[in-house]
């Protein structure tokens, strides 16, 4: 029998569900063989937000909910020998490791906690990132990171880490690191790296492969959709890859769920660029094995790119939204009038600032900045009796946005009849900019806690 | 010829990278893949997304997966960073595609 390892994913983004992650850990603890849990807790902007928290408190800066996931599963995983690998170290893996040690308070002294460092280009002195990133004067970088591959994770696991805390490692690399360690696959075995990266790609959004972002009643039904299980990849030494999920959980793993996730956020399916391999899905095939197990075959690997992707988060922009609703007879006409009033007022108060305006019910999700889709929908004279006017604005001048958002609230007393339910909020917007840099400029390093 | 709604014959998932929207489309019945290949053209998709003014629409064909992957450049009003819209990721836009009306399969 060939060796088989299991990699489960307990989180697919920063605000995923810790209770599902705990059930994953409990399930994996009952299984045998080498097992790993990955927790993917970053998005493009969360890293910049983490850097801002770190500035305020040097003991902070890891993923805000990292410990909501780690605490419940920690003892189960340590006792069962399940390694945990996460990018939830975010902007400050060291602080996360230190807090973890503090919380363990002397228990599990043999546990080795590794931080994988080297992705944070803002931390470097002198900074090198300006060689690769061009920014304008009104933008202030708050995070500059590089998407690293699996090398640091493999090294940490090989040196005995039970918990691996990374920053901006590429999402699928969390699994690639586990698989390379578990099966001894070489980094330049491109075919094997394709299998490992396909596994990581299918796992990285967690429930999106087990029935999340999927259900459509009557067309694509999902059992027990409030309790979706976490995905578990079985990877065999010979390169077989099977996706399953937590036992006795809701959701479904089917050809449909796997196919949708296999192509998720992919552009050219023959060239999906990752730090570990160029993944070719052009002749990939999926087959339902029954019992929520789906096998993926036919993925092809090409040598990894010579460049890595960097991502900078910039400050300097504010994002504001405000809403008011109209209901009952003539709701659409009154909401459209509110829109006209706002456009005239904004034109006077802030010429050149074009607000995004939706009439939810008529057009919102499919709408656009110029309101082309909204006008198209309004031309069909929709019969609706509950319409919400929403404006969205970005600007570098916070006080100007305050003034403009107040215009929506002033529709209470100045606007069409029966306007109610105003809500508004204003927050700093972090914008991101990606860039490429030569791979050989980046060297990850480990620190132990 | 009578038209059908794509959502009755296919399912889809949208993804975003910056200002680029990708939507993978799959026929519910694998036998409908040649129909999808014939009818769901770049021109039709570009027309359906005309209000988003994509600078380029590309279609990738995956005969083994029985899938079409559409990539619409500059279609996300600036994307998750810059857009002032409600759905800055464009997660809902698979259903703008599935709302397409097109000639139905023969059977």
Coordinates of C-alpha atoms in Angstrom, one line a residue:
Chain A
X1 CA 0.0 0.0 0.0
X2 CA 1.3 3.4 -0.9
X3 CA 1.6 6.0 1.8
X4 CA -1.3 8.4 2.2
X5 CA -1.5 11.7 4.1
X6 CA -4.5 13.8 5.0
X7 CA -4.6 17.6 4.9
X8 CA -7.7 19.3 6.2
X9 CA -8.5 23.0 5.9
X10 CA -10.2 24.7 8.9
X11 CA -10.5 28.2 7.5
X12 CA -10.8 29.7 4.1
X13 CA -10.7 33.4 5.1
X14 CA -10.4 35.6 8.1
X15 CA -14.0 35.4 9.3
X16 CA -14.6 31.7 8.6
X17 CA -16.2 29.4 11.2
X18 CA -14.1 28.2 14.2
X19 CA -16.8 25.6 15.2
X20 CA -16.3 23.8 11.8
X21 CA -12.5 23.9 12.3
X22 CA -12.9 22.3 15.7
X23 CA -15.0 19.5 14.2
X24 CA -12.4 19.0 11.5
X25 CA -9.7 18.6 14.2
X26 CA -11.9 16.2 16.2
X27 CA -12.5 14.1 13.1
X28 CA -8.8 14.0 12.0
X29 CA -7.8 13.1 15.6
X30 CA -9.8 9.9 15.1
X31 CA -8.0 9.0 11.9
X32 CA -4.6 7.4 11.4
X33 CA -1.6 8.3 9.4
X34 CA 0.1 11.6 9.0
X35 CA -2.3 14.5 9.3
X36 CA -2.2 18.3 8.9
X37 CA -4.6 21.2 9.3
X38 CA -4.2 24.4 7.3
X39 CA -5.9 27.6 8.4
X40 CA -6.0 30.2 5.6
X41 CA -6.8 33.5 7.3
X42 CA -5.6 36.3 5.0
X43 CA -7.1 38.3 2.2
X44 CA -5.5 41.0 0.1
X45 CA -6.4 43.7 2.5
X46 CA -6.3 41.9 5.8
X47 CA -2.5 42.1 5.9
X48 CA -2.5 45.9 5.7
X49 CA -5.1 46.0 8.4
X50 CA -2.9 43.7 10.5
X51 CA 0.1 46.0 10.0
X52 CA -2.0 49.0 11.2
X53 CA -2.9 47.1 14.4
X54 CA 0.8 46.2 14.9
X55 CA 1.8 49.9 14.8
X56 CA -0.6 50.6 17.6
X57 CA 0.4 47.5 19.7
X58 CA 3.6 45.6 18.9
X59 CA 2.1 42.5 20.6
X60 CA -0.7 42.5 18.0
X61 CA -0.7 42.3 14.2
X62 CA -1.5 38.6 13.7
X63 CA -4.9 37.7 12.2
X64 CA -7.6 39.1 14.5
X65 CA -9.4 35.7 14.9
X66 CA -6.3 33.4 14.8
X67 CA -6.8 32.4 18.4
X68 CA -10.6 31.8 17.9
X69 CA -9.5 29.0 15.6
X70 CA -6.4 27.8 17.4
X71 CA -7.5 27.7 21.0
X72 CA -10.3 25.1 20.7
X73 CA -8.3 22.7 18.5
X74 CA -4.9 23.2 20.1
X75 CA -4.7 20.3 22.6
X76 CA -6.6 17.9 20.3
X77 CA -4.0 18.5 17.5
X78 CA -0.9 18.4 19.8
X79 CA -2.0 15.2 21.4
X80 CA -2.9 13.6 18.0
X81 CA 0.3 14.8 16.4
X82 CA -1.6 16.9 13.8
X83 CA 0.6 19.8 12.6
X84 CA -1.2 23.1 12.2
X85 CA 0.0 25.4 9.4
X86 CA -1.4 28.9 9.0
X87 CA -0.8 32.3 7.4
X88 CA -2.6 33.8 10.4
X89 CA 0.7 35.1 11.7
X90 CA -0.2 37.9 9.2
X91 CA 1.9 41.0 9.9
X92 CA 3.4 39.6 13.2
X93 CA 4.0 35.8 13.4
X94 CA 6.4 36.4 16.3
X95 CA 3.7 38.0 18.4
X96 CA 1.3 35.1 17.7
X97 CA 3.9 32.6 18.6
X98 CA 4.7 34.4 21.9
X99 CA 1.0 34.6 22.8
X100 CA 0.7 30.9 22.0
X101 CA 3.5 30.1 24.4
X102 CA 2.0 32.3 27.1
X103 CA -1.3 30.6 26.8
X104 CA 0.2 27.2 27.0
X105 CA 1.8 28.3 30.3
X106 CA 4.4 25.6 30.4
X107 CA 2.2 22.8 29.0
X108 CA 3.5 20.8 26.1
X109 CA 7.1 21.9 26.5
X110 CA 8.1 19.5 23.6
X111 CA 5.9 21.4 21.2
X112 CA 7.9 23.4 18.7
X113 CA 6.4 26.5 17.3
X114 CA 8.0 27.9 14.1
X115 CA 7.6 31.4 12.6
X116 CA 8.3 31.6 8.9
X117 CA 9.7 35.0 8.2
X118 CA 11.0 36.9 5.2
X119 CA 7.7 37.8 3.4
X120 CA 7.4 41.3 5.1
X121 CA 9.4 43.7 2.9
X122 CA 8.4 46.7 5.0
X123 CA 10.3 45.3 7.9
X124 CA 13.6 45.3 6.1
X125 CA 16.3 48.0 6.8
X126 CA 17.1 49.5 4.4
X127 CA 13.9 48.8 2.5
X128 CA 14.4 47.2 -0.9
X129 CA 10.8 47.2 -2.0
X130 CA 11.0 50.6 -3.7
X131 CA 13.1 48.9 -6.4
X132 CA 10.0 46.9 -7.5
X133 CA 7.0 49.0 -6.4
X134 CA 6.2 52.4 -7.8
X135 CA 3.9 54.5 -5.7
X136 CA 2.6 58.0 -6.0
X137 CA 3.2 60.7 -3.4
X138 CA -0.3 60.7 -1.9
X139 CA -0.1 57.0 -1.1
X140 CA 1.5 55.7 2.0
X141 CA 2.4 52.0 2.0
X142 CA 1.3 50.3 5.2
X143 CA 2.1 46.7 4.1
X144 CA 4.5 45.4 1.5
X145 CA 4.7 41.6 1.3
X146 CA 5.7 38.9 -1.0
X147 CA 3.8 35.7 -1.6
X148 CA 6.3 33.1 -0.6
X149 CA 6.0 29.4 -1.5
X150 CA 6.2 26.3 0.5
X151 CA 9.9 26.1 1.2
X152 CA 9.8 27.7 4.7
X153 CA 7.0 25.5 5.8
X154 CA 8.7 22.3 4.6
X155 CA 11.8 23.3 6.5
X156 CA 9.9 24.1 9.7
X157 CA 8.0 20.8 9.6
X158 CA 11.3 18.9 8.8
X159 CA 12.8 20.4 11.9
X160 CA 9.9 19.2 14.0
X161 CA 7.4 22.1 14.2
X162 CA 4.0 21.2 15.5
X163 CA 2.7 24.7 14.7
X164 CA 3.9 26.8 11.7
X165 CA 2.9 30.5 11.8
X166 CA 3.5 32.2 8.5
X167 CA 2.7 35.7 7.1
X168 CA 2.0 36.2 3.4
X169 CA 2.7 32.7 2.1
X170 CA 0.6 31.9 -1.0
X171 CA -2.7 30.2 0.0
X172 CA -2.1 26.8 -1.7
X173 CA 1.5 26.7 -0.4
X174 CA 0.1 26.0 3.1
X175 CA -0.9 22.6 1.7
X176 CA 2.1 22.2 -0.5
X177 CA 4.3 22.5 2.5
X178 CA 2.4 19.8 4.4
X179 CA 2.4 17.5 1.4
X180 CA 6.1 17.9 0.5
X181 CA 6.9 17.1 4.2
X182 CA 4.5 14.2 4.5
X183 CA 5.4 12.5 1.3
X184 CA 8.9 13.6 0.8
X185 CA 8.2 15.1 -2.6
X186 CA 10.9 17.2 -4.1
X187 CA 10.3 20.9 -4.8
X188 CA 11.4 20.5 -8.5
X189 CA 9.2 17.4 -9.1
X190 CA 6.8 19.6 -11.1
X191 CA 4.3 16.8 -11.7
X192 CA 4.0 16.2 -7.9
X193 CA 4.0 19.9 -7.2
X194 CA 1.0 20.2 -9.5
X195 CA -0.9 17.6 -7.5
X196 CA 0.1 19.3 -4.2
X197 CA -0.9 22.7 -5.6
X198 CA -4.2 21.4 -6.9
X199 CA -4.9 20.0 -3.5
X200 CA -4.0 23.4 -1.9
X201 CA -6.1 25.3 -4.4
X202 CA -9.1 23.1 -3.7
X203 CA -8.6 23.4 0.1
X204 CA -7.7 27.0 0.4
X205 CA -11.3 28.4 0.4
X206 CA -12.4 25.7 2.9
X207 CA -16.2 25.2 2.5
X208 CA -16.3 26.5 -1.0
X209 CA -15.5 23.0 -2.1
X210 CA -17.9 21.3 0.3
X211 CA -21.1 23.1 -0.6
X212 CA -20.5 26.7 0.3
X213 CA -20.9 29.5 -2.3
X214 CA -22.9 26.9 -4.2
X215 CA -26.4 26.1 -3.2
X216 CA -29.3 27.1 -5.5
X217 CA -32.6 25.6 -4.3
X218 CA -34.1 23.2 -6.7
X219 CA -31.1 23.4 -9.0
X220 CA -28.1 22.6 -6.8
X221 CA -29.3 21.6 -3.3
X222 CA -26.9 21.0 -0.4
X223 CA -27.8 18.9 2.6
X224 CA -27.6 20.5 6.1
X225 CA -26.3 23.8 4.7
X226 CA -25.9 25.5 8.1
X227 CA -23.3 22.9 9.1
X228 CA -20.9 22.6 6.2
X229 CA -18.0 20.3 6.8
X230 CA -14.4 21.3 6.2
X231 CA -12.5 19.7 3.2
X232 CA -10.0 17.0 3.7
X233 CA -7.6 16.1 0.9
X234 CA -6.1 12.6 0.8
X235 CA -2.9 12.6 -1.1
X236 CA -1.2 9.3 -2.0
X237 CA 2.5 8.8 -2.6
X238 CA 1.7 7.8 -6.2
X239 CA 0.1 11.2 -6.9
X240 CA -3.6 10.3 -6.4
X241 CA -5.6 13.2 -5.0
X242 CA -9.1 12.7 -3.4
X243 CA -11.1 15.5 -1.8
X244 CA -13.5 14.6 1.1
X245 CA -14.8 16.3 4.1
X246 CA -15.4 16.1 7.9
X247 CA -17.4 13.0 8.8
X248 CA -21.0 13.6 9.9
X249 CA -21.0 17.2 8.6
X250 CA -23.3 19.1 6.4
X251 CA -22.5 20.0 2.8
X252 CA -21.5 17.9 -0.1
X253 CA -18.3 17.1 -2.1
X254 CA -19.4 16.3 -5.7
X255 CA -18.1 16.7 -9.2
X256 CA -20.0 20.0 -9.3
X257 CA -18.5 21.5 -6.1
X258 CA -15.0 20.3 -7.0
X259 CA -15.2 21.6 -10.6
X260 CA -16.5 25.0 -9.5
X261 CA -13.6 25.4 -7.0
X262 CA -11.0 24.0 -9.3
X263 CA -11.5 26.9 -11.7
X264 CA -12.2 29.5 -9.0
X265 CA -10.1 32.7 -9.5
X266 CA -8.3 31.0 -12.3
X267 CA -7.6 32.9 -15.5
X268 CA -5.8 30.8 -18.1
X269 CA -6.4 27.2 -16.8
X270 CA -3.2 26.0 -18.5
X271 CA -1.1 28.5 -16.6
X272 CA -2.2 29.0 -13.0
X273 CA 0.8 30.8 -11.5
X274 CA 1.9 29.9 -8.0
X275 CA 5.2 30.3 -6.2
X276 CA 5.6 26.5 -6.2
X277 CA 4.7 25.5 -9.7
X278 CA 2.8 26.6 -12.9
X279 CA -0.3 24.5 -12.6
X280 CA -1.9 23.3 -15.8
X281 CA -5.6 22.3 -15.5
X282 CA -6.2 22.0 -19.2
X283 CA -6.8 18.3 -19.2
X284 CA -7.8 17.9 -15.6
X285 CA -10.6 15.4 -14.8
X286 CA -12.8 14.9 -11.7
X287 CA -14.6 11.7 -10.8
X288 CA -17.1 11.2 -8.1
X289 CA -16.2 8.2 -5.9
X290 CA -19.3 8.4 -3.8
X291 CA -19.8 9.2 -0.1
X292 CA -18.6 12.8 -0.6
X293 CA -15.2 11.8 -2.1
X294 CA -14.1 13.1 -5.5
X295 CA -10.9 12.2 -7.2
X296 CA -8.9 14.7 -9.3
X297 CA -6.6 13.5 -12.0
X298 CA -4.8 14.9 -15.0
X299 CA -3.2 18.0 -13.5
X300 CA 0.1 18.9 -15.0
X301 CA 3.0 20.8 -13.6
X302 CA 5.4 23.2 -15.3
X303 CA 8.5 24.7 -13.7
X304 CA 7.7 27.4 -11.2
X305 CA 8.0 31.1 -12.3
X306 CA 11.3 33.0 -11.8
X307 CA 9.3 35.8 -10.3
X308 CA 7.3 36.1 -7.1
X309 CA 4.2 38.3 -6.6
X310 CA 4.4 41.1 -4.2
X311 CA 1.5 43.0 -2.7
X312 CA 1.5 46.5 -1.2
X313 CA -1.3 48.0 0.9
X314 CA -1.7 51.7 0.7
X315 CA -3.3 54.3 3.0
X316 CA -4.7 57.6 2.0
X317 CA -8.2 56.8 0.8
X318 CA -11.5 56.9 2.7
X319 CA -14.6 54.9 1.8
X320 CA -18.1 56.0 2.7
X321 CA -21.6 54.6 2.3
X322 CA -25.0 55.8 3.2
X323 CA -28.5 54.4 2.6
X324 CA -32.1 55.4 2.9
X325 CA -35.3 53.4 1.9
X326 CA -38.6 54.1 0.4
X327 CA -41.5 51.6 0.6
X328 CA -45.2 51.3 -0.5
X329 CA -47.0 52.9 -3.5
X330 CA -44.6 54.9 -5.7
X331 CA -41.5 53.6 -3.9
X332 CA -39.4 53.4 -7.1
X333 CA -40.4 57.0 -8.2
X334 CA -39.6 58.4 -4.8
X335 CA -36.3 56.5 -4.6
X336 CA -35.4 57.8 -8.1
X337 CA -36.2 61.3 -7.0
X338 CA -34.0 61.0 -4.0
X339 CA -31.2 59.9 -6.4
X340 CA -31.8 63.0 -8.6
X341 CA -31.7 65.3 -5.6
X342 CA -28.5 63.7 -4.3
X343 CA -26.8 64.0 -7.7
X344 CA -27.7 67.8 -7.9
X345 CA -26.5 68.4 -4.3
X346 CA -23.2 66.5 -4.8
X347 CA -22.6 68.3 -8.0
X348 CA -22.8 71.6 -6.1
X349 CA -20.9 70.6 -2.9
X350 CA -18.2 68.6 -4.5
X351 CA -17.9 69.1 -8.3
X352 CA -16.0 66.2 -9.9
X353 CA -16.9 63.7 -7.2
X354 CA -19.2 61.2 -8.8
X355 CA -21.1 59.0 -6.3
X356 CA -22.0 55.4 -7.0
X357 CA -25.8 55.2 -6.6
X358 CA -27.8 52.0 -6.3
X359 CA -31.5 51.5 -6.0
X360 CA -31.5 48.2 -4.2
X361 CA -34.4 46.1 -5.6
X362 CA -34.0 47.8 -9.0
X363 CA -30.2 47.5 -9.4
X364 CA -27.4 47.1 -6.9
X365 CA -25.1 44.1 -7.2
X366 CA -25.0 44.3 -11.0
X367 CA -24.8 48.1 -11.1
X368 CA -21.8 50.2 -12.0
X369 CA -20.2 53.5 -11.1
X370 CA -21.9 55.4 -14.0
X371 CA -25.3 53.9 -13.3
X372 CA -25.7 52.4 -16.8
X373 CA -27.2 49.1 -15.5
X374 CA -29.5 51.1 -13.2
X375 CA -30.9 53.2 -16.0
X376 CA -31.4 50.1 -18.1
X377 CA -33.4 48.5 -15.3
X378 CA -35.4 51.7 -14.5
X379 CA -36.4 51.9 -18.2
X380 CA -38.4 48.7 -17.6
X381 CA -40.5 50.5 -15.0
X382 CA -40.1 47.9 -12.2
X383 CA -43.0 47.3 -9.9
X384 CA -41.4 47.3 -6.5
X385 CA -42.7 48.5 -3.1
X386 CA -39.5 48.5 -1.1
X387 CA -36.4 50.2 -2.6
X388 CA -33.2 51.2 -0.8
X389 CA -31.1 54.1 -2.2
X390 CA -27.4 53.5 -1.5
X391 CA -24.5 55.8 -2.3
X392 CA -20.8 54.8 -2.2
X393 CA -17.9 57.2 -2.3
X394 CA -14.2 57.2 -2.0
X395 CA -12.0 60.2 -1.5
X396 CA -8.8 61.3 0.1
X397 CA -10.6 64.0 2.0
X398 CA -12.4 62.5 5.0
X399 CA -14.3 65.6 6.0
X400 CA -15.6 66.1 2.5
X401 CA -17.0 62.5 2.7
X402 CA -18.6 63.3 6.0
X403 CA -20.4 66.3 4.4
X404 CA -21.6 64.2 1.5
X405 CA -22.8 61.3 3.6
X406 CA -24.8 63.8 5.7
X407 CA -26.6 64.8 2.6
X408 CA -28.2 61.3 2.5
X409 CA -29.3 61.7 6.2
X410 CA -30.7 65.1 5.4
X411 CA -33.2 63.5 3.0
X412 CA -35.2 62.7 6.2
X413 CA -36.4 66.3 6.3
X414 CA -35.5 67.5 2.8
X415 CA -36.2 64.6 0.6
X416 CA -39.1 62.7 -1.0
X417 CA -42.1 61.6 1.2
X418 CA -41.7 58.6 3.5
X419 CA -37.9 58.2 3.5
X420 CA -36.7 56.0 6.4
X421 CA -33.9 53.8 7.7
X422 CA -30.8 55.9 7.1
X423 CA -27.5 54.1 7.9
X424 CA -24.1 55.5 7.1
X425 CA -20.5 54.6 7.8
X426 CA -17.1 55.9 6.9
X427 CA -13.9 53.9 7.1
X428 CA -10.3 54.1 6.0
X429 CA -9.9 52.1 2.8
X430 CA -6.7 50.2 2.2
X431 CA -6.0 49.9 -1.5
X432 CA -3.6 47.3 -2.8
X433 CA -1.1 47.2 -5.6
X434 CA 0.6 44.1 -6.9
X435 CA 4.1 43.9 -8.4
X436 CA 6.6 41.2 -9.5
X437 CA 10.1 40.7 -8.1
X438 CA 12.9 38.2 -8.8
X439 CA 12.5 35.0 -6.8
X440 CA 16.2 34.8 -5.8
X441 CA 15.9 38.1 -4.0
X442 CA 13.7 36.5 -1.3
X443 CA 14.9 34.2 1.4
X444 CA 12.6 32.9 4.1
X445 CA 14.0 32.2 7.6
X446 CA 12.7 30.4 10.6
X447 CA 12.4 31.5 14.2
X448 CA 11.5 29.1 17.0
X449 CA 9.3 29.7 20.1
Chain B
X1 CA -36.3 30.1 -32.2
X2 CA -37.4 30.0 -28.5
X3 CA -34.9 31.3 -26.0
X4 CA -34.0 29.7 -22.7
X5 CA -32.4 31.2 -19.6
X6 CA -28.8 29.9 -19.1
X7 CA -29.4 29.3 -15.4
X8 CA -31.9 26.5 -16.3
X9 CA -29.1 24.6 -18.1
X10 CA -25.8 25.6 -16.4
X11 CA -24.2 26.6 -13.1
X12 CA -21.4 29.0 -12.6
X13 CA -19.0 30.5 -10.1
X14 CA -17.4 34.0 -10.2
X15 CA -13.9 34.9 -8.9
X16 CA -11.9 38.2 -8.7
X17 CA -8.3 39.2 -9.0
X18 CA -7.9 43.0 -8.8
X19 CA -10.1 44.4 -11.6
X20 CA -10.4 41.1 -13.5
X21 CA -13.6 39.0 -13.2
X22 CA -13.5 35.3 -14.0
X23 CA -16.6 33.1 -14.3
X24 CA -16.5 29.4 -14.8
X25 CA -19.6 27.9 -16.4
X26 CA -20.7 24.3 -16.4
X27 CA -23.7 22.6 -18.1
X28 CA -25.8 20.6 -15.6
X29 CA -26.0 17.9 -18.2
X30 CA -22.5 17.1 -19.6
X31 CA -24.2 16.3 -23.0
X32 CA -24.9 20.0 -23.3
X33 CA -21.3 21.0 -23.4
X34 CA -21.2 21.2 -27.3
X35 CA -24.3 23.4 -27.1
X36 CA -22.6 25.6 -24.6
X37 CA -19.5 25.8 -26.7
X38 CA -21.5 26.8 -29.7
X39 CA -23.9 29.3 -28.1
X40 CA -22.1 30.9 -25.2
X41 CA -19.7 33.0 -27.2
X42 CA -17.4 35.8 -26.1
X43 CA -19.6 38.2 -28.1
X44 CA -22.7 37.2 -26.2
X45 CA -21.0 37.4 -22.8
X46 CA -19.5 40.8 -23.7
X47 CA -23.0 42.0 -24.7
X48 CA -24.4 40.7 -21.4
X49 CA -21.8 42.6 -19.5
X50 CA -21.8 45.7 -21.7
X51 CA -22.7 48.0 -18.8
X52 CA -19.5 46.9 -17.1
X53 CA -17.5 47.8 -20.2
X54 CA -14.9 45.1 -20.1
X55 CA -11.8 45.9 -22.0
X56 CA -11.4 42.3 -23.1
X57 CA -13.4 39.1 -22.9
X58 CA -11.5 35.8 -23.2
X59 CA -13.0 32.3 -23.2
X60 CA -11.0 29.2 -22.2
X61 CA -12.4 25.8 -23.1
X62 CA -12.0 22.8 -20.8
X63 CA -13.4 19.7 -22.7
X64 CA -12.5 17.3 -19.9
X65 CA -14.1 19.3 -17.2
X66 CA -16.9 20.2 -19.6
X67 CA -16.4 23.8 -18.6
X68 CA -15.9 27.3 -20.1
X69 CA -13.9 29.8 -18.2
X70 CA -14.6 33.4 -19.0
X71 CA -12.1 36.2 -18.1
X72 CA -13.4 39.7 -18.3
X73 CA -10.7 42.4 -17.9
X74 CA -11.5 45.7 -16.2
X75 CA -15.0 44.6 -15.4
X76 CA -15.1 45.1 -11.7
X77 CA -15.3 48.9 -11.5
X78 CA -11.9 49.0 -9.9
X79 CA -12.3 45.7 -8.0
X80 CA -12.3 45.1 -4.3
X81 CA -9.9 48.0 -3.7
X82 CA -11.3 50.8 -5.6
X83 CA -15.0 50.1 -6.4
X84 CA -17.6 52.1 -4.6
X85 CA -20.2 49.4 -5.3
X86 CA -22.0 47.0 -3.0
X87 CA -20.4 43.8 -4.4
X88 CA -16.8 44.9 -4.8
X89 CA -15.6 41.3 -5.4
X90 CA -18.2 40.7 -8.1
X91 CA -19.2 37.5 -6.4
X92 CA -22.8 37.9 -7.6
X93 CA -21.9 38.3 -11.2
X94 CA -22.1 34.6 -12.0
X95 CA -25.8 35.2 -11.9
X96 CA -25.6 38.1 -14.4
X97 CA -24.1 35.6 -16.8
X98 CA -26.7 32.9 -15.8
X99 CA -29.5 35.4 -16.6
X100 CA -28.5 35.3 -20.2
X101 CA -31.2 34.3 -22.7
X102 CA -30.0 32.2 -25.6
X103 CA -31.2 29.5 -28.0
X104 CA -31.8 26.3 -26.2
X105 CA -30.2 22.9 -26.8
X106 CA -32.0 20.7 -29.4
X107 CA -33.2 17.9 -27.2

